[in-house]
Amino acid sequence: MVSSKITQKDQVKHLLDSYDYFLFDCDGVLWLGDHILPYVKETLTLLKQQNKSVIFVTNNSTKSREEYLKKFEKLGIEGITKDDVFGSSYATAIYVNKILKLPTDQKIWILGEKGIEEELQELGYTTLGGSDPELTKDGVEFHNDHPLLTNLDENVGCVVAGLALTVNYLKLSITMQYLLAKNKSIPFIATNIDSTFPSKGKLLIGAGSIIETVSFATDRKPDAICGKPNQSMMNSIKADNPGLLRTPKRGLMIGDRLNTDMKFGRLGGLDTLLVLTGIETEERVLSQPDDEAPTYYMSKLGDVYELLQ
Amino acid sequence: MVSSKITQKDQVKHLLDSYDYFLFDCDGVLWLGDHILPYVKETLTLLKQQNKSVIFVTNNSTKSREEYLKKFEKLGIEGITKDDVFGSSYATAIYVNKILKLPTDQKIWILGEKGIEEELQELGYTTLGGSDPELTKDGVEFHNDHPLLTNLDENVGCVVAGLALTVNYLKLSITMQYLLAKNKSIPFIATNIDSTFPSKGKLLIGAGSIIETVSFATDRKPDAICGKPNQSMMNSIKADNPGLLRTPKRGLMIGDRLNTDMKFGRLGGLDTLLVLTGIETEERVLSQPDDEAPTYYMSKLGDVYELLQ
């Protein structure tokens, strides 16, 4: 199937008639870094006016859902609630709790930022590592007698790894110790494995590349990956939206990445819409094999609103 | 061939008769971190008294040869000169200069520490990155508008990556930009790819695991690897020791790692001796396939001296 490009008012009307659930990737679709993209606000308002379900799905694990809400507010996007946001840190917390069934008296070692800590703590877990200032008080200076490296916590029952903007050699090395401990039996969960992290028009180091370090050092692969395109996040979304569970074809996944967003929607049985404001080009979209091509693509999300005027 | 264990005076005498060149890995063989192992000094003195050539070969790229000499002095090992030491940072500098033939008016971006900088600078190169305090002045705080990230140097003609104890997200992300620049054409050289770095009885993150991060993020593999077991280091050693070049079987490579030290000696046509003071166990030695087993193994290097008493 060749992707159809949406450029006409009629096509937009058909889109609005065809779907009840609109799932959005955020960065590259709604905004680029701290800049909201044109007519995004108007498009979201229009969808809400038509009683569409609007759901935000992001692999960025540095923010919790609470922090995401603040970002929406800051950019002037109103009326979003915590229940509308599914992040990979939330998906990870749900995975640890519901699938792994880790008892809450076991601690979790984190290679990552606050987003993961907050979501796990909300479910009653004690987290170690993460943004603990004790791990960065020497900056990037490494001391091999650091107490958190030499005295591992016996009660750590899970390692969660994601994007760590405050990564240093100490954090990586302690994570390595827990992954090697107890004959490599402590579960190793990744928030997502995106190799790159787009920021201000550049590709920076992604969660998957940070995770690759400790993976290579310990000869272990993550036991589970919770972000897009993994379906554990989709299953959570469907559990909250029974209509989508019954009729996935009434759902449209909108994103800027073929290998995460579009794959995520496709594997979940949804139709897909790629926007060209993020990482992909029209050339790349048109060169996809038929069974991996998005259902539709368009220049920018705001065209939904703009084309209707 | 099964490895023979050296436990008797006669065997040591036979060893001394059989070899003229003794190549040593350092950490795990001569010392563990800052502690010299028993009878190492006496063994090295004995070899020198018997006019043996004693050569030190290390994959640790954080130190230059000058810094290695200071370490030998500090541990009370005397009579070592810069020419006796072959480190992966030296091997890398030689590779960049002699094999890659990079003109010295091209700059080199470094993900690593002083050892690499010093060896490259000694050959006339200007280095960027590495231990530059500008890259760590914010500690582990990351700012995506850092001038070294936003303004790449057009004159960078090579990226060298090794063990970076002062790694942070900024260093990794700038390294990534150079690896992606100019359509991925800038040569990417690794000092070594050891996945782990033994320190005080623990396995910490090795050069290879740090390199894996930028490798995964850019979908590039290093164009060359300069440390053991790669033979470019062996070729440099042989060039300096024509007797070893003519008759490799008069050389013995002594080390604590099967997959680097023993492989390095074997590929170079030398006999090999594994000591059990480092990373391997007797069980591991005895379970090697015949063509990968070291020629000999012994409990510790100091047994050479001790067994002769």
XYZ file of C-alpha atoms in Angstrom:
618
model
C 0.000 0.000 0.000
C 1.365 3.389 -0.986
C 0.987 6.178 1.576
C -1.451 8.889 0.550
C -0.377 12.468 1.049
C -2.949 14.689 2.681
C -3.116 18.082 0.997
C -6.859 18.736 0.481
C -9.800 19.769 2.645
C -11.793 16.692 1.599
C -9.053 14.377 2.744
C -8.993 16.011 6.177
C -12.772 15.692 6.479
C -12.493 12.014 5.589
C -9.805 11.624 8.262
C -12.003 13.182 10.909
C -14.894 10.933 9.911
C -12.772 7.785 9.959
C -11.191 7.916 13.434
C -12.302 8.377 17.036
C -8.902 7.954 18.726
C -5.987 10.186 17.829
C -2.675 9.046 19.329
C 0.161 11.553 19.132
C 3.891 11.373 19.449
C 4.960 14.723 20.923
C 8.450 15.904 19.945
C 8.651 16.492 16.212
C 4.837 16.425 15.930
C 3.450 18.943 18.431
C 6.653 20.783 19.169
C 10.358 20.928 18.417
C 12.173 21.308 21.719
C 10.575 24.369 23.311
C 8.791 25.642 20.206
C 5.233 24.643 19.464
C 4.626 23.956 15.761
C 2.117 26.069 13.746
C -1.619 25.437 14.220
C -1.050 22.583 16.658
C -3.154 24.263 19.327
C -5.986 24.877 16.863
C -5.838 21.296 15.605
C -6.047 19.838 19.110
C -8.927 22.160 20.000
C -10.761 21.117 16.842
C -10.349 17.432 17.699
C -11.653 17.995 21.225
C -14.625 19.957 19.864
C -15.480 16.944 17.720
C -15.302 14.719 20.825
C -12.295 12.792 19.603
C -10.115 10.974 22.160
C -6.712 12.605 22.156
C -3.827 10.578 23.634
C -0.166 11.536 23.886
C 2.455 8.809 23.609
C 6.143 9.602 24.140
C 9.372 7.653 24.509
C 11.111 10.469 26.361
C 11.610 9.002 29.830
C 13.268 12.050 31.365
C 9.847 13.476 32.176
C 7.011 11.990 34.272
C 3.391 12.540 33.227
C 3.169 15.404 35.749
C 6.136 17.089 34.111
C 4.586 16.571 30.687
C 1.464 18.373 31.792
C 3.629 21.338 32.793
C 5.194 21.331 29.337
C 1.751 21.338 27.669
C 0.703 24.236 29.895
C 3.896 26.177 29.223
C 3.289 25.891 25.488
C -0.300 27.044 25.956
C -1.965 23.715 25.145
C -4.947 23.510 27.494
C -7.289 20.883 28.825
C -4.837 17.956 28.928
C -4.999 15.650 31.937
C -2.518 13.148 33.300
C -4.700 10.327 31.952
C -4.164 11.589 28.389
C -0.390 11.085 28.598
C 1.439 7.776 28.144
C 5.225 8.107 28.541
C 7.846 5.377 28.458
C 8.630 6.036 32.132
C 4.962 5.441 33.001
C 4.861 2.376 30.749
C 7.999 1.102 32.494
C 6.513 1.610 35.948
C 3.371 -0.238 34.910
C 5.493 -3.046 33.444
C 7.566 -3.443 36.611
C 4.448 -3.464 38.759
C 1.890 -5.398 36.691
C 3.932 -7.730 34.487
C 7.130 -8.264 36.457
C 5.072 -8.065 39.659
C 8.061 -6.764 41.616
C 7.091 -6.514 45.301
C 7.247 -2.904 46.519
C 9.675 -3.852 49.299
C 12.293 -4.445 46.606
C 14.249 -1.410 45.466
C 14.898 -0.337 41.895
C 18.269 0.917 40.628
C 17.821 3.585 37.933
C 20.140 4.712 35.165
C 18.096 7.693 34.038
C 16.367 10.843 35.171
C 13.499 12.078 37.359
C 10.715 10.961 35.024
C 11.378 7.310 35.789
C 11.880 7.906 39.506
C 8.602 9.747 39.910
C 6.500 7.171 38.087
C 8.011 4.283 40.060
C 7.709 6.122 43.360
C 4.060 6.833 42.629
C 3.501 3.068 42.541
C 5.182 2.715 45.939
C 8.738 1.724 44.980
C 11.947 3.007 46.514
C 14.388 4.057 43.824
C 18.182 4.305 43.980
C 20.547 5.967 41.518
C 18.758 8.134 38.957
C 19.035 11.797 39.878
C 20.563 11.177 43.344
C 22.929 14.168 43.806
C 25.349 11.893 45.671
C 26.255 10.369 42.281
C 27.120 13.679 40.652
C 28.569 15.674 43.505
C 32.083 15.124 42.119
C 30.876 16.107 38.637
C 32.587 13.842 36.148
C 35.480 12.988 38.496
C 35.487 9.259 39.157
C 36.568 7.694 42.449
C 36.640 3.919 42.528
C 36.047 3.885 46.292
C 32.685 5.656 46.107
C 30.460 4.031 48.769
C 27.576 3.482 46.339
C 29.962 1.532 44.092
C 31.607 -0.497 46.834
C 28.469 -1.227 48.890
C 25.720 -2.519 46.645
C 22.236 -2.604 48.128
C 21.144 -6.204 48.659
C 17.495 -5.250 48.267
C 17.734 -4.064 44.689
C 15.391 -6.327 42.722
C 15.301 -4.545 39.363
C 17.440 -2.286 37.142
C 15.664 0.277 34.950
C 17.663 2.121 32.281
C 16.697 5.002 30.041
C 17.952 8.317 28.760
C 20.460 9.720 31.267
C 21.442 13.296 30.451
C 23.481 13.406 33.669
C 25.353 10.209 32.868
C 28.866 9.791 34.260
C 31.350 6.939 34.684
C 30.224 6.308 38.261
C 26.557 5.866 37.288
C 27.459 3.557 34.423
C 29.802 1.493 36.589
C 27.322 1.065 39.447
C 24.602 0.062 36.980
C 27.070 -2.494 35.646
C 27.600 -3.931 39.147
C 23.866 -4.510 39.646
C 23.535 -6.095 36.204
C 26.396 -8.483 37.051
C 25.221 -9.132 40.629
C 23.470 -12.322 41.727
C 24.717 -14.142 38.671
C 23.057 -11.627 36.328
C 19.606 -12.504 37.653
C 18.285 -9.015 38.504
C 15.753 -8.031 35.798
C 17.034 -5.408 33.341
C 14.269 -3.157 31.948
C 14.747 -0.481 29.272
C 12.352 2.456 28.974
C 13.007 2.510 25.204
C 15.882 1.894 22.837
C 15.822 4.880 20.490
C 19.435 5.230 19.368
C 19.184 9.001 18.939
C 17.528 11.893 20.751
C 16.574 14.839 18.502
C 17.265 18.214 20.076
C 17.362 21.615 18.380
C 17.816 20.173 14.915
C 20.645 17.869 16.028
C 20.673 14.170 16.776
C 22.069 13.588 20.262
C 22.739 10.351 22.162
C 19.482 8.399 22.686
C 18.396 6.110 25.510
C 19.285 3.040 23.454
C 22.874 4.208 23.025
C 23.318 4.805 26.762
C 21.812 1.376 27.472
C 24.186 -0.172 24.904
C 27.140 0.782 27.132
C 26.022 -1.273 30.123
C 24.670 -3.955 27.820
C 28.049 -4.437 26.115
C 29.951 -4.216 29.416
C 27.862 -6.964 31.012
C 26.992 -9.022 27.944
C 23.297 -8.678 28.775
C 20.377 -7.460 26.655
C 17.393 -5.756 28.338
C 14.795 -8.315 29.436
C 12.034 -5.938 28.361
C 11.733 -2.699 26.404
C 8.762 -0.558 27.382
C 8.696 2.310 24.863
C 7.352 2.475 21.316
C 7.202 0.359 19.201
C 6.813 -2.220 21.995
C 3.150 -3.106 22.462
C 3.058 -3.088 26.252
C 2.424 0.662 26.027
C -0.335 0.082 23.438
C -1.932 -2.513 25.678
C -2.093 -0.004 28.537
C -3.691 2.554 26.228
C -6.251 0.053 24.999
C -7.038 -1.026 28.555
C -7.978 2.593 29.296
C -9.933 2.961 26.023
C -12.156 -0.090 25.510
C -13.481 1.304 22.235
C -9.979 1.273 20.794
C -9.467 -2.246 22.077
C -12.616 -3.425 20.284
C -12.004 -1.490 17.051
C -8.338 -0.557 16.610
C -9.102 0.655 13.087
C -10.967 3.605 14.638
C -7.551 4.731 15.982
C -4.911 6.796 14.174
C -1.294 6.928 15.394
C 0.378 10.198 14.397
C 4.158 10.531 14.625
C 7.411 11.575 12.984
C 9.386 8.316 13.093
C 8.829 5.315 10.863
C 10.657 2.790 13.051
C 8.994 3.726 16.337
C 5.732 5.690 15.928
C 4.485 4.175 12.673
C 5.545 0.672 13.681
C 3.891 1.130 17.065
C 0.566 2.051 15.485
C 0.771 -0.641 12.816
C 1.574 -3.431 15.293
C -1.375 -2.287 17.389
C -3.714 -2.601 14.419
C -4.222 1.162 14.044
C -3.902 3.287 10.927
C -0.932 5.629 10.841
C -0.116 9.200 9.832
C 3.434 10.487 9.482
C 4.208 14.205 9.725
C 7.325 15.632 8.093
C 8.166 18.115 10.871
C 10.464 15.652 12.628
C 13.069 13.129 11.641
C 11.806 11.638 8.338
C 11.716 12.963 4.767
C 9.104 12.485 2.023
C 11.699 10.489 0.092
C 12.064 8.039 2.977
C 8.280 7.662 3.320
C 7.880 6.871 -0.373
C 10.720 4.328 -0.346
C 9.169 2.191 2.408
C 8.136 -1.376 1.520
C 4.349 -1.568 1.085
C 3.719 -3.345 4.361
C 5.699 -0.741 6.339
C 4.399 2.420 4.682
C 2.249 4.723 6.835
C -1.416 4.961 5.825
C -1.071 8.732 5.293
C 1.524 11.451 5.514
C 1.356 15.239 5.594
C 3.690 18.220 5.843
C 2.713 19.183 9.362
C 0.016 18.313 11.897
C -1.356 21.894 11.752
C -2.523 21.234 8.194
C -5.538 19.476 9.708
C -6.748 22.850 10.923
C -5.307 24.974 8.120
C -6.778 22.947 5.252
C -10.262 23.170 6.761
C -10.275 27.006 6.694
C 47.571 -28.386 22.984
C 46.802 -28.378 26.709
C 48.338 -25.524 28.723
C 51.084 -26.648 31.099
C 50.982 -25.276 34.609
C 54.309 -23.977 35.896
C 54.881 -25.023 39.487
C 58.500 -26.322 39.526
C 61.999 -24.856 39.501
C 62.958 -26.895 36.417
C 60.059 -25.514 34.450
C 61.074 -21.939 35.262
C 64.656 -22.668 34.168
C 63.356 -24.083 30.913
C 61.249 -20.948 30.432
C 64.258 -18.696 30.919
C 66.275 -20.767 28.449
C 63.538 -20.743 25.834
C 62.788 -17.031 25.475
C 64.695 -13.782 24.884
C 61.707 -11.394 24.707
C 59.269 -11.115 27.589
C 56.176 -9.068 26.762
C 54.026 -8.098 29.726
C 50.524 -6.901 30.168
C 50.593 -4.637 33.263
C 47.367 -4.477 35.273
C 46.524 -7.888 36.696
C 50.068 -9.128 36.006
C 52.506 -6.647 37.591
C 50.050 -4.793 39.778
C 46.427 -4.579 40.775
C 45.468 -0.909 40.697
C 48.034 0.763 42.985
C 49.354 -2.418 44.575
C 52.365 -4.215 43.129
C 51.989 -8.002 43.203
C 54.436 -10.171 45.227
C 57.952 -10.786 43.830
C 57.247 -8.819 40.643
C 60.211 -6.504 41.253
C 62.545 -9.450 41.878
C 61.302 -11.259 38.770
C 61.847 -8.222 36.531
C 65.348 -7.682 38.017
C 66.182 -11.345 37.390
C 65.087 -11.070 33.738
C 67.177 -7.931 33.247
C 70.189 -9.627 34.862
C 69.847 -12.410 32.314
C 69.805 -9.798 29.518
C 66.244 -10.538 28.511
C 64.295 -7.894 26.616
C 61.428 -6.749 28.790
C 58.536 -4.980 27.056
C 55.333 -3.658 28.580
C 52.139 -3.748 26.530
C 48.954 -2.170 27.842
C 45.503 -1.373 26.504
C 44.932 1.336 29.116
C 44.785 4.499 27.030
C 44.228 6.891 29.916
C 48.008 7.056 30.458
C 50.752 8.115 28.035
C 54.105 6.316 28.079
C 55.526 9.167 30.210
C 52.776 8.640 32.765
C 53.405 4.903 32.731
C 57.028 5.497 33.644
C 55.869 7.511 36.653
C 53.657 4.607 37.711
C 56.588 2.153 37.465
C 58.726 4.517 39.530
C 56.021 5.026 42.124
C 55.737 1.257 42.588
C 59.539 1.015 42.922
C 60.169 -0.771 39.615
C 63.407 0.689 38.311
C 65.309 0.886 35.056
C 62.311 1.102 32.702
C 62.551 3.541 29.792
C 59.893 5.016 27.554
C 60.996 2.676 24.746
C 60.059 -0.345 26.870
C 56.403 0.708 27.047
C 53.801 0.148 24.328
C 50.371 1.534 25.257
C 47.227 1.626 23.170
C 47.383 5.431 23.127
C 50.906 5.257 21.655
C 49.823 2.560 19.193
C 46.875 4.758 18.197
C 49.075 7.803 17.618
C 51.443 5.711 15.468
C 48.467 4.325 13.538
C 47.012 7.782 12.839
C 50.401 9.076 11.736
C 51.960 6.136 9.864
C 49.027 4.126 8.516
C 46.244 6.698 8.199
C 48.907 9.310 7.264
C 46.742 12.114 8.659
C 48.441 15.457 7.875
C 49.392 17.268 11.080
C 47.419 20.349 10.023
C 44.243 18.320 10.569
C 42.876 18.245 14.102
C 41.815 15.177 16.056
C 38.655 14.991 18.188
C 39.185 12.773 21.237
C 36.697 10.888 23.391
C 39.155 9.840 26.084
C 41.765 11.047 28.512
C 45.224 12.644 28.664
C 47.156 9.566 27.551
C 45.794 9.806 24.026
C 46.201 13.594 23.869
C 49.833 13.481 24.908
C 50.855 10.796 22.434
C 49.102 12.539 19.530
C 50.479 15.934 20.498
C 53.980 14.450 20.648
C 53.599 13.600 16.952
C 52.598 17.187 16.180
C 48.798 16.957 16.146
C 46.350 19.449 17.637
C 43.742 17.661 19.710
C 40.215 18.762 20.645
C 37.898 17.278 23.243
C 39.602 14.768 25.541
C 40.384 16.347 28.894
C 39.454 19.913 27.824
C 38.028 21.456 31.037
C 35.548 23.421 28.914
C 33.676 20.132 28.406
C 33.304 19.365 32.085
C 32.967 22.795 33.639
C 29.235 22.214 34.111
C 29.925 18.778 35.592
C 27.259 16.428 34.317
C 24.784 19.215 33.540
C 23.993 19.191 29.836
C 23.221 22.318 27.812
C 22.255 21.755 24.200
C 23.549 25.187 23.219
C 27.152 24.513 24.298
C 29.388 26.244 21.708
C 31.517 23.120 21.171
C 28.341 21.217 20.273
C 26.831 23.889 18.043
C 30.042 24.975 16.276
C 31.914 21.947 15.006
C 35.525 22.496 13.917
C 35.784 22.118 10.139
C 39.425 21.027 10.442
C 38.770 17.869 12.422
C 40.097 15.026 10.265
C 39.933 12.103 12.676
C 37.988 10.897 15.736
C 39.866 8.827 18.336
C 37.883 7.097 21.077
C 39.057 5.208 24.136
C 38.397 4.879 27.848
C 36.838 8.118 29.107
C 36.588 8.205 32.893
C 35.318 11.798 32.676
C 32.615 10.919 30.171
C 29.437 13.012 30.142
C 26.477 13.526 27.816
C 28.102 16.562 26.192
C 31.297 14.660 25.275
C 29.313 11.742 23.883
C 27.020 14.013 21.882
C 29.841 16.081 20.352
C 31.701 12.890 19.413
C 28.476 11.757 17.749
C 28.304 14.992 15.695
C 31.836 14.466 14.307
C 31.087 10.824 13.502
C 27.981 11.907 11.581
C 29.631 14.932 9.933
C 30.767 15.002 6.308
C 28.530 12.074 5.461
C 30.245 9.851 8.074
C 33.596 10.138 6.290
C 35.851 11.243 9.170
C 37.961 8.218 10.233
C 36.887 6.646 13.537
C 39.778 5.036 15.454
C 39.430 3.052 18.702
C 42.341 2.699 21.114
C 40.995 -0.719 22.131
C 37.632 -2.389 22.622
C 37.955 -4.126 26.000
C 34.392 -4.274 27.279
C 35.461 -4.078 30.925
C 38.070 -2.227 32.963
C 39.223 -4.090 36.090
C 39.694 -1.841 39.105
C 40.101 -2.863 42.757
C 38.640 -6.297 42.231
C 35.624 -4.957 40.333
C 34.843 -4.869 36.645
C 34.052 -1.319 35.573
C 33.027 0.090 32.173
C 35.773 -0.552 29.576
C 36.806 1.504 26.546
C 34.833 -0.792 24.247
C 31.608 -0.125 26.157
C 32.053 3.654 25.979
C 32.792 3.364 22.246
C 29.676 1.225 21.805
C 27.530 4.219 22.803
C 28.685 6.457 19.938
C 28.875 3.470 17.630
C 25.217 2.568 18.220
C 24.100 6.209 18.064
C 25.748 6.747 14.673
C 25.470 3.249 13.219
C 29.245 3.208 12.638
C 31.906 0.701 13.707
C 35.477 1.883 14.395
C 37.551 1.863 11.187
C 40.538 0.583 13.168
C 41.191 -0.812 16.641
C 44.731 -0.211 17.905
C 44.986 -2.135 21.191
C 45.563 -5.818 21.884
C 44.766 -8.247 20.305
C 45.086 -6.128 17.145
C 48.462 -6.768 15.528
C 49.331 -3.157 14.687
C 50.765 -2.872 18.199
C 52.715 -6.138 17.724
C 54.114 -4.873 14.431
C 55.414 -1.740 16.156
C 57.070 -3.884 18.830
C 58.659 -6.137 16.229
C 59.888 -3.129 14.251
C 61.775 -2.036 17.372
C 63.041 -5.567 18.108
C 64.331 -7.167 14.896
C 65.256 -10.372 16.741
C 61.617 -10.865 17.661
C 60.570 -10.128 14.097
C 62.901 -12.853 12.780
C 62.112 -15.441 15.475
C 58.749 -14.775 17.150
C 59.033 -18.109 18.983
C 61.808 -16.568 21.123
C 59.127 -14.264 22.519
C 56.691 -14.928 25.369
C 53.560 -12.848 25.893
C 52.514 -12.792 29.556
C 49.059 -11.567 30.534
C 45.879 -12.130 32.500
C 43.277 -12.106 29.728
C 42.620 -14.894 27.264
C 40.745 -12.804 24.686
C 43.225 -9.928 24.529
C 46.706 -10.793 25.890
C 46.868 -14.468 24.941
C 45.247 -13.874 21.576
C 47.626 -10.965 20.939
C 50.710 -13.137 21.537
C 49.329 -16.112 19.620
C 48.392 -14.044 16.542
C 51.892 -12.579 16.604
C 53.436 -16.061 16.545
C 54.724 -15.885 20.148
C 54.266 -18.401 22.930
C 51.957 -17.329 25.743
C 51.811 -17.446 29.541
C 48.668 -16.659 31.510
C 48.844 -15.588 35.165
C 45.899 -16.093 37.489
C 46.246 -12.783 39.368
C 43.884 -10.985 37.031
C 40.621 -11.720 35.360
C 40.759 -15.441 34.443
C 40.384 -18.621 36.483
C 42.202 -21.985 36.171
C 38.875 -23.522 35.171
C 38.556 -21.094 32.251
C 42.118 -21.800 31.114
C 41.539 -25.538 31.114
C 38.284 -25.268 29.193
C 39.819 -23.406 26.246
C 39.779 -25.116 22.853
C 43.242 -26.529 22.036
C 44.116 -23.872 19.496
C 43.264 -21.061 21.903
C 44.874 -22.406 25.070
C 47.889 -20.461 26.385
C 51.223 -22.308 26.171
C 51.641 -22.067 29.936
C 49.862 -20.746 32.978
C 50.930 -20.051 36.537
C 49.461 -18.686 39.782
C 51.358 -15.412 39.725
C 54.244 -13.835 37.839
C 56.366 -13.675 41.024
C 56.569 -17.488 40.980
C 59.342 -17.093 38.394
C 61.532 -15.648 41.128
C 60.081 -17.566 44.058
C 60.393 -21.034 42.509
C 64.061 -20.432 41.719
C 64.951 -19.807 45.388
